[in-house]
Amino acid sequence: MSRPQMLVVAAALGLAFSQTVIAAAETPAASAVLAGNPLATASKLPFNYPVFDQIKDEHFAPAFTEGMRIQLEEIAAIANNPKPATFDNTIVAMEKSGELLSRTQTVFYNLQGANTNDKMDAIDSEMSAKLAAHGDAIYLNPQLFARVHSLYQQRAKLKLDAEARHLLERYHKDFVRAGAQLSDADKEKLKNLNASIATLQTSFSQSVLKEANAAALIVDSRAELAGMSEAAIDAAAAAAKAKGLDGKFLVSIVNTSGQPALAELTDRNVREKLMALSLARGSHGGEFDSREIVLKIAKARAEKATLLGYANFAAYALDDQTAHDTKSVNQLLGDLAKPAVNNARKEAADLQAMVVADGATFQLGAADWAYYADKVRAQRYAFDEKQIKPYFELDNVLTKGVFFAANKLYGISFKERKDLPVYNPDVRVFDVFDANGKQLAIFMADMYARGNKQGGAWMNEYSSQSKLLGRHPVVANHLNIPKPPAGEPTLLTYDEVSTAFHEFGHALHGMFSNVTYPRFSGTSVPSDFVEYPSQANEMWAVWPEVLANYAKHYKTGEPMPKELLDKVIESRKFNRGFTATEYLASSLLDQRWHQLTPAQIPSDVLAFEASALKDLGVDFAPVPPRYRTTYFSHSFSGGYAAGYYAYLWSEKLTADTEVWFKQNGGLKRASGDWYRNQLLSRGGTDDAMKLFRNFRGRDAIIEPLLERRGLK
């Protein structure tokens, strides 16, 4: 998932202001309150890499406050400029505004996702409503909008190049979507709603992380964790000890409904306990119960959409995506739901047969799926995850897999450096060089799970490329791989390998950015397009030339045997009914919540969820939604509200792109350069689907997606 985490001035509105220094003559001076604050000026490290060793928690709040004050002065100067509006004195000036605020937000929110603490959470709670109000002060400024609108009306006469014209059109749309054309009374209502939504989303996000930590499975003996590797059990003992639970064992909860340990635990009672803990998150009372927050978020978003003239929040959100409307999304999800569930039921029958073969009589449940899926996979393909993990050692996967594929396809190379500061000792830093030898970017790899790190995997940027501002990318990938005990190798599952390639696809999108204006940099594209380059990069994980280079036994160095390799590739077709159903269930839930009007908001979250899943035909108990409502961070923390369908929408493009690469020789520089130049380097400088057409030569067709999903 791409996660720039740059809330900027209008957190809920999606307009990314510059992270970059602007000329001193144009920038109001920061007050003495920032004396000695490392956030007060741009970092002097290469590519403005953050000075993590100097930045302290206490630096953030004053930098936020000063950053908002300074940007409002900059905006006032633009809005009240007595000279007629021009592209440079209005649009470009806004692109250059907010340097201090943007720098502060970028570092703060990236760190809060990857390395948070109670102080940072408190700052987030304090600032969320203030930042929303700050964004409103800009977007709802009538003088500023008048200048933007006047330029928009005469855009055909301004002799702007294509990127500049698109920037003007994008700004105008941002202002309109932010409520610039509302009456004064409605603007006040919108301000209150934005503040409320921002605060609630922060509360939801923090509750989900804290609940995941609180819900960890704790057992009394090693025997209860039978099936897990000795190293994993040792890690569980160490995790319990770190919590003051000497002699016990702690299995952490990840943010998805399914938990990695479910595939290994042989004790069904323990599996069921772990599954129950996972599914109950946020819905069993206590301080981290998120149900009331969900209802408030859903209502506030619905009210905001209505105020802005939309039927519901989904209609508002999709109007700014490549899907455009709820009808298109509903049709895509609805058309795939029935065949996906049918496939899942067939798979369940195979798993139930394995249960019987094991001499058991219980009915297959959600806690059993991963365990028996591994057994069926092992029987069908004569291998299981334990056989392939020794060939997927983390450093090999990263440097000889992910980096190797990028070098072959794009000519870029990587050199690790140890001299730059990091916020956690596990973070690795690499200089990235283009094919011509010139440094392109800095890449950070933060691969291990931590209790103060949000779940899932994502990419973000500490600096975004821009010709206007002379900026180069500093890009980070984050995974949540369990860290083994000291001295033990980090061996990945196949899914973790795929995730590493996926997130690096986002990183490439950011690193290859070659745009003028920061508004369009890197992954600044619609959320139903942003997942496309990352999904496309997954294809190289099992590309024979790439796999042969990194899939080597961590002890012997022997390559993965061809027969095992063939089984890995063939097994990609296995369990697709399950993966499609759990994803579609969450996507449909996301749409159902956000297609409600204010009057339709229910009073009972769980009852609404159960009813919605049944109505939509995806209420298959052995396959719960990938995210239930009460821990659905994609949907209720902000970034993918009414947009979780985006992964499937993007996958249609991905599947068609895989066909193109195969037709054009696969892992070839010529193909990579074409893809980079036509699409990856362009950021948000043009309509996303036009960029795809420029690359592919036509619109995407659905047949490759159906084939990929096993739904033909």
Short mmCIF file of C-alpha atoms in Angstrom, two decimals, residues 40 75 107 111 141 144 163 179 184 206 217 245 251 289 295 319 344 394 450 469 479 508 540 546-547 556 564 647 651:
data_model
loop_
_atom_site.label_atom_id
_atom_site.label_comp_id
_atom_site.label_asym_id
_atom_site.label_seq_id
_atom_site.Cartn_x
_atom_site.Cartn_y
_atom_site.Cartn_z
CA ALA A 40 13.10 24.81 11.59
CA ILE A 75 -1.45 32.33 1.67
CA VAL A 107 8.56 13.50 9.38
CA LEU A 111 7.46 8.30 12.21
CA ASN A 141 -10.59 31.60 1.55
CA LEU A 144 -7.79 32.95 -2.88
CA GLU A 163 1.59 19.87 -16.87
CA GLY A 179 -16.28 23.63 -0.42
CA ASP A 184 -20.63 31.21 4.41
CA GLN A 206 -4.71 4.85 17.66
CA LEU A 217 -2.49 -14.32 22.40
CA LEU A 245 5.19 -12.21 31.61
CA VAL A 251 1.88 -14.28 19.86
CA ASP A 289 -13.73 -0.40 21.45
CA LEU A 295 -20.66 5.37 13.61
CA ASP A 319 -15.82 11.45 -8.23
CA ALA A 344 -14.18 -20.45 -1.78
CA LEU A 394 15.36 -11.49 3.85
CA ARG A 450 7.39 -3.68 16.38
CA LEU A 469 11.98 22.98 -6.00
CA LEU A 479 6.87 -4.35 6.27
CA LEU A 508 9.87 2.92 -7.86
CA TRP A 540 9.07 -10.25 -10.90
CA VAL A 546 14.87 -13.24 -10.70
CA LEU A 547 13.79 -16.16 -8.54
CA THR A 556 23.99 -24.12 1.75
CA LEU A 564 10.02 -26.89 -5.97
CA TYR A 647 -6.68 -2.91 -5.22
CA GLU A 651 -5.38 -5.31 -10.57
#
